[in-house]
CSV table of C-alpha atoms in Angstrom, one decimal:
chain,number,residue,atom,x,y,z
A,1,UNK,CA,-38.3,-8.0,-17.2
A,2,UNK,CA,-35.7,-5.8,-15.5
A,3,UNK,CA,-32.1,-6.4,-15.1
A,4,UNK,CA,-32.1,-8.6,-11.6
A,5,UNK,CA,-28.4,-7.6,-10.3
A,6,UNK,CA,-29.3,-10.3,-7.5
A,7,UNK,CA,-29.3,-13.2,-10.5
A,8,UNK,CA,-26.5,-12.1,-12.4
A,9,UNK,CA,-24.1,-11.9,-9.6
A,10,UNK,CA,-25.7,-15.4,-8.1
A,11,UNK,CA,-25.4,-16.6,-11.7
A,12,UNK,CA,-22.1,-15.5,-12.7
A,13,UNK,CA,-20.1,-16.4,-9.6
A,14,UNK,CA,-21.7,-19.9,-9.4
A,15,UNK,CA,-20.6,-20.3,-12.8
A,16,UNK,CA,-17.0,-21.5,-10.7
A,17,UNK,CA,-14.9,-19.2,-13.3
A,18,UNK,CA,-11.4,-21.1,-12.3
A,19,UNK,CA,-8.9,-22.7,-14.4
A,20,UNK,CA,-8.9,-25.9,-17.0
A,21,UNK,CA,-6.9,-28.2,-17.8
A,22,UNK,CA,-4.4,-25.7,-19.1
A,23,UNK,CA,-4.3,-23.6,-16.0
A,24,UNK,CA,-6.1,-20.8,-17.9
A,25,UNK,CA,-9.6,-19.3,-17.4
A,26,UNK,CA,-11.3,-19.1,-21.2
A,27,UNK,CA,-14.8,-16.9,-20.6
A,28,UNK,CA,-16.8,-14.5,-22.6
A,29,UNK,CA,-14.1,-14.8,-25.1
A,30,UNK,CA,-11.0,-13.7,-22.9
A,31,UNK,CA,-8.7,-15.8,-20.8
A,32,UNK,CA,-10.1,-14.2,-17.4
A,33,UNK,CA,-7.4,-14.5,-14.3
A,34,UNK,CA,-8.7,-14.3,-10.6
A,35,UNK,CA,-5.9,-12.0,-9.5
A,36,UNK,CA,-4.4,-10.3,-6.7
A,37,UNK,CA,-5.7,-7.0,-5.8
A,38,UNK,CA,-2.6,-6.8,-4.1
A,39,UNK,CA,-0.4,-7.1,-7.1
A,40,UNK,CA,-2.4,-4.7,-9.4
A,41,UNK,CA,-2.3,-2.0,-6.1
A,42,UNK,CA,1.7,-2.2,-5.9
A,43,UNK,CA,2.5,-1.8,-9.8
A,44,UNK,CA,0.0,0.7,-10.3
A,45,UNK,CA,0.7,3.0,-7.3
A,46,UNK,CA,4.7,1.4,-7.6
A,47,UNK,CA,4.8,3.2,-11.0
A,48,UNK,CA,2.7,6.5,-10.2
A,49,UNK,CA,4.9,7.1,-7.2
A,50,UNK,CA,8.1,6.8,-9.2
A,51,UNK,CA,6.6,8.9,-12.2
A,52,UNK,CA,5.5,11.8,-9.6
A,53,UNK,CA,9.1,11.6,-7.1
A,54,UNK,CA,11.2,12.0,-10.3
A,55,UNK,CA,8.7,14.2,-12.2
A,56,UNK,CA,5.9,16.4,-10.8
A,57,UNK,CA,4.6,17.7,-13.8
A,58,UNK,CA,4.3,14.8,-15.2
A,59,UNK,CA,1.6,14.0,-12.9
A,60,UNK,CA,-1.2,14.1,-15.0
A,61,UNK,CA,0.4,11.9,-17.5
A,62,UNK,CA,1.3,8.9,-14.6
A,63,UNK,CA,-2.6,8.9,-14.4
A,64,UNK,CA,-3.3,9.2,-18.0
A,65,UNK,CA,-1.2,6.2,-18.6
A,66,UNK,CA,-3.2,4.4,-15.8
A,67,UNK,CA,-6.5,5.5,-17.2
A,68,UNK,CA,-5.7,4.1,-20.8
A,69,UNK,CA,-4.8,0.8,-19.2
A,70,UNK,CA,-8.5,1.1,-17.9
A,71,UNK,CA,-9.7,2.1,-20.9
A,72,UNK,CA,-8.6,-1.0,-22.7
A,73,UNK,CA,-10.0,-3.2,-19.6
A,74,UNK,CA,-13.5,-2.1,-20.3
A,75,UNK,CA,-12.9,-1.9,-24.1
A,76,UNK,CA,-12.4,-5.9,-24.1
A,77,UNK,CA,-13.9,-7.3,-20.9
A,78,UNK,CA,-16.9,-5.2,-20.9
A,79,UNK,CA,-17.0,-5.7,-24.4
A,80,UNK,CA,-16.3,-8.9,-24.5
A,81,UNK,CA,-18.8,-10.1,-22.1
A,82,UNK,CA,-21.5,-7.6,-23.6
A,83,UNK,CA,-21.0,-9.8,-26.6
A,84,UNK,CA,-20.5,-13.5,-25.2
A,85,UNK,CA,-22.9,-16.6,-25.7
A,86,UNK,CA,-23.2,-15.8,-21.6
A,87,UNK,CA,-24.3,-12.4,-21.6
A,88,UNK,CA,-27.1,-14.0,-24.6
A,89,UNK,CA,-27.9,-16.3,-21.9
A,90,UNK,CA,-28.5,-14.3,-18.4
A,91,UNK,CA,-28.6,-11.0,-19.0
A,92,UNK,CA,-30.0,-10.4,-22.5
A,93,UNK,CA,-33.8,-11.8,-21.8
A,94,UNK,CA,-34.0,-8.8,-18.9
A,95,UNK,CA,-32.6,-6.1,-21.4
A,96,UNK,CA,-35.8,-3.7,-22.2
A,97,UNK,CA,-33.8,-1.0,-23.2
A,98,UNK,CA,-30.0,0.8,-24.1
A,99,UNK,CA,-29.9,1.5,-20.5
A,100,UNK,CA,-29.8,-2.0,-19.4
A,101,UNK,CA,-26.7,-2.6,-20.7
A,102,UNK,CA,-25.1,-0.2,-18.6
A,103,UNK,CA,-27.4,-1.6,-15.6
A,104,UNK,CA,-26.3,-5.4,-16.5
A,105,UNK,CA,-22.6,-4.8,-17.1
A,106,UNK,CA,-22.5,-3.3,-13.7
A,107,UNK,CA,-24.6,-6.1,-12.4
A,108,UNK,CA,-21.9,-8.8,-13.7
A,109,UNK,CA,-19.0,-6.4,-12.9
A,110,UNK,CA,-20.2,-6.8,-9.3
A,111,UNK,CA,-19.4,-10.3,-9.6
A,112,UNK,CA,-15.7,-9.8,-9.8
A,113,UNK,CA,-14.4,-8.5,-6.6
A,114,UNK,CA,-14.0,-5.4,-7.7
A,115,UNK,CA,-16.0,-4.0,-4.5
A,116,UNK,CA,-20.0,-3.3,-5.0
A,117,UNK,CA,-21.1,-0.4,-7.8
A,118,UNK,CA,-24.2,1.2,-8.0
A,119,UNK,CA,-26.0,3.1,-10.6
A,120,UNK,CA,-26.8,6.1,-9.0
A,121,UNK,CA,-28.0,8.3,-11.9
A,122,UNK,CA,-28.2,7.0,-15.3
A,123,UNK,CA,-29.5,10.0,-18.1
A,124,UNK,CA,-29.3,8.3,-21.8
A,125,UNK,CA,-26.2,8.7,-23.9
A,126,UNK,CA,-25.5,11.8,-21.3
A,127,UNK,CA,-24.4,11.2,-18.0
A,128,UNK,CA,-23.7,8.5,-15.4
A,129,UNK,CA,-23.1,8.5,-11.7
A,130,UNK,CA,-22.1,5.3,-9.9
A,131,UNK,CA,-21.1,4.6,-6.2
A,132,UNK,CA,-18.5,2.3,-5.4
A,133,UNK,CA,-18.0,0.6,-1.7
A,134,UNK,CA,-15.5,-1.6,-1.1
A,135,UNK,CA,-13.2,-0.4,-4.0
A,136,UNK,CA,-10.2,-2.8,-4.3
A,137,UNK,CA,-7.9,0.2,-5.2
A,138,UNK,CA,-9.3,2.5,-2.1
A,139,UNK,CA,-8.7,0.3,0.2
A,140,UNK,CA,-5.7,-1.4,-1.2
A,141,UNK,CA,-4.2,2.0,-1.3
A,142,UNK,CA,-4.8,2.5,2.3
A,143,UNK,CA,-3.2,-0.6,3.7
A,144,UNK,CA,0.0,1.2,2.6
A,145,UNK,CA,-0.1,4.8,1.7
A,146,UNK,CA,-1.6,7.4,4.2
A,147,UNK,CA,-4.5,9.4,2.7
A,148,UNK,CA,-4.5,10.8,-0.2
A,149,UNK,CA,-5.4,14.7,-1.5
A,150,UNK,CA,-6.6,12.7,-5.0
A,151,UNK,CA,-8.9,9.7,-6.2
A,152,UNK,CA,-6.5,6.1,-6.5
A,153,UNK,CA,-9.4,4.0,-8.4
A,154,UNK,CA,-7.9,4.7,-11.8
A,155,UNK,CA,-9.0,0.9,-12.9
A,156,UNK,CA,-12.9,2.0,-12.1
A,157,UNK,CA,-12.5,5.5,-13.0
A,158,UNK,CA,-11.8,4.4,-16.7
A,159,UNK,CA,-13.8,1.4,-16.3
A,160,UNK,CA,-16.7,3.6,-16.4
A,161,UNK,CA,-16.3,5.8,-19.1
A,162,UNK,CA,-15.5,2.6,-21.3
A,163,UNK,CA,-18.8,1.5,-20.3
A,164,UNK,CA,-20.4,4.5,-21.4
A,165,UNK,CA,-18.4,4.5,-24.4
A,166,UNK,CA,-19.1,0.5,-25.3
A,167,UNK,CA,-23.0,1.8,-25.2
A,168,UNK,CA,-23.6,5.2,-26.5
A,169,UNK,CA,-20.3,5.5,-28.9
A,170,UNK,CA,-19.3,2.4,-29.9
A,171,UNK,CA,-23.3,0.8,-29.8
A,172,UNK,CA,-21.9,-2.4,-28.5
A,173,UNK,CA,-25.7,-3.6,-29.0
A,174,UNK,CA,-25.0,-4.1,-32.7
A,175,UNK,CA,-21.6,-6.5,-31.4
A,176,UNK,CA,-19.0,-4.6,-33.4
A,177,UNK,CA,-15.6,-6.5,-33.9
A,178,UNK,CA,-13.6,-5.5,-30.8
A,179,UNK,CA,-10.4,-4.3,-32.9
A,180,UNK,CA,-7.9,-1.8,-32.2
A,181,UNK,CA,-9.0,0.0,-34.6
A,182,UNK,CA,-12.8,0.8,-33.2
A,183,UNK,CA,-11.0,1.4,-30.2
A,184,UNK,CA,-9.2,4.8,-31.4
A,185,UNK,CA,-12.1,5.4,-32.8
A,186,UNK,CA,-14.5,5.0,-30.1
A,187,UNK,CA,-11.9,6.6,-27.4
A,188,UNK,CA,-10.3,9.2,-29.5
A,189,UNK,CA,-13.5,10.9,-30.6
A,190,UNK,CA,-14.0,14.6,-29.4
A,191,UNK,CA,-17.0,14.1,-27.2
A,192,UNK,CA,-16.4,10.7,-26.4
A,193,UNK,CA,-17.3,9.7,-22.5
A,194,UNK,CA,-14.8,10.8,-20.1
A,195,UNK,CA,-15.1,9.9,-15.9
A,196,UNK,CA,-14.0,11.5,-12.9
A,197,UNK,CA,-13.6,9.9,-9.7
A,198,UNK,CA,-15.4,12.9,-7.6
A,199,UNK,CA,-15.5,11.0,-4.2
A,200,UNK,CA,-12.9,8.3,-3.1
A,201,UNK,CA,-12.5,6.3,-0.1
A,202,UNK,CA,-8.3,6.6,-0.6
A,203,UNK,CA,-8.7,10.3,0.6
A,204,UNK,CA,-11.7,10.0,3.5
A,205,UNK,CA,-15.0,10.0,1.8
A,206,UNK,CA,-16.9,7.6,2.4
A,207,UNK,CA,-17.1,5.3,-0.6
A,208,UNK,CA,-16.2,6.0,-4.0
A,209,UNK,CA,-18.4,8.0,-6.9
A,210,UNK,CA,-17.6,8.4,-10.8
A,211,UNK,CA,-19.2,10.9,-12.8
A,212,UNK,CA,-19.1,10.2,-16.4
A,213,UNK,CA,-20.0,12.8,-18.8
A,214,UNK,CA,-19.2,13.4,-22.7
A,215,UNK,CA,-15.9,15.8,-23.3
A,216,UNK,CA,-17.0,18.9,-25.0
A,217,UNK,CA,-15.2,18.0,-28.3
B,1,UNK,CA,-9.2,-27.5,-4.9
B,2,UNK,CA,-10.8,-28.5,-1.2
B,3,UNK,CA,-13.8,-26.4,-0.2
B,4,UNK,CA,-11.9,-25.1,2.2
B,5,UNK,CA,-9.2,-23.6,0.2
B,6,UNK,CA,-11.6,-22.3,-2.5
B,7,UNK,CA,-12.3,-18.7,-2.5
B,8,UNK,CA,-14.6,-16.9,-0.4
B,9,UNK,CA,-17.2,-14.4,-2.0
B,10,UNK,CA,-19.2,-12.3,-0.2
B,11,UNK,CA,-21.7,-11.3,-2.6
B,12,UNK,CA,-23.1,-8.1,-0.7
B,13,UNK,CA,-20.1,-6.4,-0.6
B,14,UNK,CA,-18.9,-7.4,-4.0
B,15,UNK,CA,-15.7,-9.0,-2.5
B,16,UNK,CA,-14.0,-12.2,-3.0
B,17,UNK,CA,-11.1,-13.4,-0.8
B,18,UNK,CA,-8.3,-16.2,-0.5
B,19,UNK,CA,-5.7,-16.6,2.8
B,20,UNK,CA,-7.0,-13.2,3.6
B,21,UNK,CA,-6.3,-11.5,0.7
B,22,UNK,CA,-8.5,-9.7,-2.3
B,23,UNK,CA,-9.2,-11.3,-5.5
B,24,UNK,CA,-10.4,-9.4,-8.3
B,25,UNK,CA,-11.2,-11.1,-12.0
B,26,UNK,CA,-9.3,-9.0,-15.2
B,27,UNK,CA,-8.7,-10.7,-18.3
B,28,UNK,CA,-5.4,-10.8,-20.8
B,29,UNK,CA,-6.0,-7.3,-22.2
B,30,UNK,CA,-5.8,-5.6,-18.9
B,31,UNK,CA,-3.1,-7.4,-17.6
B,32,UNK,CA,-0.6,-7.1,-20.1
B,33,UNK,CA,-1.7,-3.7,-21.4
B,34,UNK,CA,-1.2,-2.7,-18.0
B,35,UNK,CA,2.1,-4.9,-17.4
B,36,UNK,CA,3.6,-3.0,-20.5
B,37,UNK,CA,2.8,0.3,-19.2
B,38,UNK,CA,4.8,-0.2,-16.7
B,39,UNK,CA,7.7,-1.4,-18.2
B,40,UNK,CA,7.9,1.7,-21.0
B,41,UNK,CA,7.8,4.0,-18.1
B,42,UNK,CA,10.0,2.8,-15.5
B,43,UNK,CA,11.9,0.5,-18.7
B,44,UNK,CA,14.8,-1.4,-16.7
B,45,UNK,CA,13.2,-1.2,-13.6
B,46,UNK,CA,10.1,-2.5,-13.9
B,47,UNK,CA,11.1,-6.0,-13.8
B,48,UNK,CA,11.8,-5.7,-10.2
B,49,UNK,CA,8.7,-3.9,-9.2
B,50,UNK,CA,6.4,-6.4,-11.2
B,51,UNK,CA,8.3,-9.5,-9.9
B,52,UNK,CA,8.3,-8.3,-6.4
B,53,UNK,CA,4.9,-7.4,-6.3
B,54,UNK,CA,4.2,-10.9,-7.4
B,55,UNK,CA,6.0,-12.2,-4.9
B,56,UNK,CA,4.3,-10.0,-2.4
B,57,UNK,CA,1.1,-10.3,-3.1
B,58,UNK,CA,1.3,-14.6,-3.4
B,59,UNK,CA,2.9,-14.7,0.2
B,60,UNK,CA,0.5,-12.9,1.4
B,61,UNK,CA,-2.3,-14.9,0.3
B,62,UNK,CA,-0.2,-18.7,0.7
B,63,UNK,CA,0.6,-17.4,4.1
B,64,UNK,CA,-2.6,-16.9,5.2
B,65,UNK,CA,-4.1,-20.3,3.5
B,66,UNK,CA,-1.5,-22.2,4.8
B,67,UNK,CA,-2.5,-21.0,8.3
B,68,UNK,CA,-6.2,-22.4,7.7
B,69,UNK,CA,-5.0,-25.2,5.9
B,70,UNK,CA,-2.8,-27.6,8.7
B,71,UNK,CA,0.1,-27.2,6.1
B,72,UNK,CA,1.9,-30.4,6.0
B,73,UNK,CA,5.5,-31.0,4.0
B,74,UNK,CA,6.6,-28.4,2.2
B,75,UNK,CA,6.0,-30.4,-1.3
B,76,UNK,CA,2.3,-30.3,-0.4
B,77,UNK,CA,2.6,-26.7,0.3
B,78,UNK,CA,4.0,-25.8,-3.0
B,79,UNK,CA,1.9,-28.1,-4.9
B,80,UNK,CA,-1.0,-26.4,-3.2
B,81,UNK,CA,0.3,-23.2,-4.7
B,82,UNK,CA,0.5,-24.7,-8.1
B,83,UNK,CA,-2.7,-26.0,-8.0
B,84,UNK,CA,-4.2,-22.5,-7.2
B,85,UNK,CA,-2.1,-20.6,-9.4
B,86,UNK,CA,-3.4,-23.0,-12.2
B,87,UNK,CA,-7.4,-22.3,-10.1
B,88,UNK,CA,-6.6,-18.5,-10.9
B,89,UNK,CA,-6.2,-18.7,-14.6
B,90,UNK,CA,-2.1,-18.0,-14.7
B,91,UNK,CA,-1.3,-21.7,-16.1
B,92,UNK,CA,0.2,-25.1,-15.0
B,93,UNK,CA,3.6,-24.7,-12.9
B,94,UNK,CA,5.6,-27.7,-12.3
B,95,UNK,CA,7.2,-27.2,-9.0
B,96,UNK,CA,8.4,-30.3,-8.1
B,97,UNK,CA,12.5,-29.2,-8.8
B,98,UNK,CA,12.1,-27.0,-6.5
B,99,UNK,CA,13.2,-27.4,-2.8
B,100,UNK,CA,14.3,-25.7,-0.2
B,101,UNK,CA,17.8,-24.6,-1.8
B,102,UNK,CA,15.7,-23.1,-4.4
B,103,UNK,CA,15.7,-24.8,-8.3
B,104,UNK,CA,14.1,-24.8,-11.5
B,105,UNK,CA,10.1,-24.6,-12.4
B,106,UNK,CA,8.7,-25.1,-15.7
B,107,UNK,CA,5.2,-23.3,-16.3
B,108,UNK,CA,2.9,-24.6,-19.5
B,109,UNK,CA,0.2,-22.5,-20.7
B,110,UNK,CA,1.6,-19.1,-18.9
B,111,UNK,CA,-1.4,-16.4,-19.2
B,112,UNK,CA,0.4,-13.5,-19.6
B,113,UNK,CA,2.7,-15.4,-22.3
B,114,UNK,CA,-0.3,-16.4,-24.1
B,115,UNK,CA,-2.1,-12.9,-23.1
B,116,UNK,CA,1.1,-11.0,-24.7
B,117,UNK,CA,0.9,-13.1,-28.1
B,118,UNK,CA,-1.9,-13.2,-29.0
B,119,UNK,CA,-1.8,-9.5,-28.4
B,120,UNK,CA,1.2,-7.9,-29.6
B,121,UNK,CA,3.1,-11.1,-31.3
B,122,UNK,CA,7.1,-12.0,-29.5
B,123,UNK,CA,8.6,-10.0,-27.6
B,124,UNK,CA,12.6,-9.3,-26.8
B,125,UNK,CA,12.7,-10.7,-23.8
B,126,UNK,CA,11.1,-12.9,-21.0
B,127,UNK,CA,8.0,-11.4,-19.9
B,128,UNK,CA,6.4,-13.8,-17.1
B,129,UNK,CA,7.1,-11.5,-13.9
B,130,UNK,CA,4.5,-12.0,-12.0
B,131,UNK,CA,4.6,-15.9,-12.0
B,132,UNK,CA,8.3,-15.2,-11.3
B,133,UNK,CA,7.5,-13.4,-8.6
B,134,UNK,CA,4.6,-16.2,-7.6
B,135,UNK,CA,7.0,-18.6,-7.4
B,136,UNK,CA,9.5,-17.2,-5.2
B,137,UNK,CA,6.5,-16.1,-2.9
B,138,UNK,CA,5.8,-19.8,-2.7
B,139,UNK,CA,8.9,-21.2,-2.1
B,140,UNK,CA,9.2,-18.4,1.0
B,141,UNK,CA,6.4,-19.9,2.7
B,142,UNK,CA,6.8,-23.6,1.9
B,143,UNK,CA,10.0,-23.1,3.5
B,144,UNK,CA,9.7,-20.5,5.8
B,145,UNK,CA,12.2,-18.3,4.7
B,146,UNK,CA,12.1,-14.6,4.8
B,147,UNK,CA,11.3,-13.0,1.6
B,148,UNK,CA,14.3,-11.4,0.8
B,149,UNK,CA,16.5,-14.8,1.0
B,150,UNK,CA,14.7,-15.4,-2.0
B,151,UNK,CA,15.0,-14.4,-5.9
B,152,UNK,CA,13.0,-15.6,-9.1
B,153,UNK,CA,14.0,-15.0,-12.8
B,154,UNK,CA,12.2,-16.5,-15.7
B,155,UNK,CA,15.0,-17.7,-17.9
B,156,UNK,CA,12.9,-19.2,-21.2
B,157,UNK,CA,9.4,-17.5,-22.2
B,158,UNK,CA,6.9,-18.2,-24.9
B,159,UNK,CA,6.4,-15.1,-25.6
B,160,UNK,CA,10.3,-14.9,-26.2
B,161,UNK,CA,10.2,-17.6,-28.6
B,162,UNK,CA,10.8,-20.1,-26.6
B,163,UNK,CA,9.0,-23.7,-26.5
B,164,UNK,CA,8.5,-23.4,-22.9
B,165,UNK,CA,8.2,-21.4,-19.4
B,166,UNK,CA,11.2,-21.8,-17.2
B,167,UNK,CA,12.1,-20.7,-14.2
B,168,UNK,CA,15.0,-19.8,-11.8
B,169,UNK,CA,14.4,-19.7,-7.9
B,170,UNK,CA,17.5,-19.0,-6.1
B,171,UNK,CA,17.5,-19.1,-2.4
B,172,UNK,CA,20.4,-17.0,-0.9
């Protein structure tokens, strides 16, 4: 069986992820929040634009720190949900092979709001392309910057290479412990996966694309 | 919460909405991964952008509910809130001290508290901004009062040390 993006994203959003008794969302081993888009858009572009108007250079360092924070996103949700009783469940019976992972994760992922992704080229533990409509940071970005000269979905950008990372680095298949310290290991590694967002909707293309390759450690 | 004031997904586009606004599932790791990022790079500041923001991003959304939703008192509007802040995953607000003067809220179960515990242990210093931020957003709209008569510090955190949440609306 292949992975059916249809069922998991009927599955998981009838699964009425909302709060308990407590107020908090537990799921796939994390307490999940159903957030604003709006308030992740205005801290994350809030702090880039402060970091670039009081330091230029340091530029590639407001996105850096952006891109970690993504990094650590997929680490533990990606992670955690590649390793929950749910994913067992739903998307384990259509996994046929290492590929599928990457093809199922999206498949939930485009149960979150997040906007729609697509796997538009998939080579094994080399290199992935994915499309992205209806990005949350695109278009968020939009309803209050003008257009941009640079890609604004850091959250996906990194989001994507952690994917890649979770499957061919860390071989999430064998459900390692998601410690800090396979972390470092899994992201600090010479030719460990890396994304760039080559088209975004924040600066007139179309939709969104990430390109995830292996750094040339 | 009433069918009506659920969220809406639409499932082809991979969107979800609430009063008009996006809502996107992250867990605890992102958010206060992402929530201390910002405060080690813009350090004193960053209390105001992360409370405002809050506050920006929960009118928004209340505003635009409340206009589906035949308001009613403004108790019922700031229950309402509660109940979907607690729908949302961020924990259980008590928001009945509040009024239109402002007040006190107490929250139990705060997800960032419990996100930034179990994460990185106490911390120095309240660290709840968005659910500050939440609650002043609510309070604006129960009351209809423009947003910048209105100010929300959390004054006891969990993650501080503290047994409990609390909260300080001030409406000026």
């Amino acid at each position: 069986m292949a992975i059916d993006e249809r069922v998991i994203v009927e599955t998981v959003t009838g699964m009425g992820l909302a709060g308990n008794e407590e107020g908090l969302i537990p799921a796939f081993g994390l307490y999940l929040t159903n957030h604003y888009a709006d308030f992740y858009n205005r801290i994350s572009f809030g702090v880039l634009g402060a970091l670039v108007r009081e330091n230029p250079e340091l530029t590639e360092d407001a996105v850096a720190l952006l891109t970690e924070a993504a990094h650590v996103c997929a680490f533990h949700t990606f992670g955690g949900i590649m390793s929950s009783v749910e994913w067992d469940a739903l998307v384990q019976p259509m996994i046929e092979s290492r590929e599928d992972w990457v093809r199922g994760m999206m498949a939930v992922v485009n149960a979150f709001g997040w906007g729609r992704f697509r796997v538009a080229e998939l080579l094994p533990d080399e290199r992935l392309v994915v499309e992205l409509r209806d990005s949350y940071e695109s278009s968020g970005y939009l309803e209050s910057y003008p257009r941009t000269d640079g890609p604004r979905c850091f959250l996906a950008n990194g989001g994507m290479a952690g994917l890649m990372n979770l499957v061919y680095q860390g071989d999430i298949t064998r459900r390692p412990a998601l410690t800090e310290e396979l972390y470092r290991e899994v992201f600090s590694d010479p030719r460990s996966f890396r994304s760039r967002e080559r088209l975004c909707a924040a600066k007139g293309d179309s939709h969104c694309e990430f390109v995830v390759e292996r750094m040339q450690g | 919460m009433s069918f009506h004031l659920a969220p809406q997904a639409d499932l082809e586009r991979g969107i979800t909405t609430l009063g008009g606004r996006r809502l996107v599932f992250h867990c605890h790791h992102y958010n206060v991964f992402l929530q201390r990022t910002i405060e080690d790079a813009l350090q004193e500041r960053a209390p105001r952008l992360l409370v405002a923001a809050g506050m920006e991003a929960s009118r928004s959304m209340l505003q635009g509910r409340e206009g589906e939703a035949q308001s009613g008192s403004a108790a019922r509007v700031l229950q309402r809130a509660a109940d979907t802040f607690a729908a949302q995953g961020f924990g259980r607000v008590d928001v009945r001290q509040l009024g239109e003067g402002g007040g006190q809220a107490t929250l139990d179960h705060s997800h960032y508290a419990v996100g930034w515990v179990s994460r990185w242990g106490k911390r120095p210093a309240p660290g709840c901004f968005f659910a500050a931020g939440f609650l002043a957003g609510a309070v604006a709209v129960a009351y209809r009062l423009a947003p910048e008569r209105v100010t929300s510090r959390e004054v006891e955190c969990v993650a501080a040390g503290d047994e409990r949440c609390s909260f300080r609306v001030e409406v000026w």
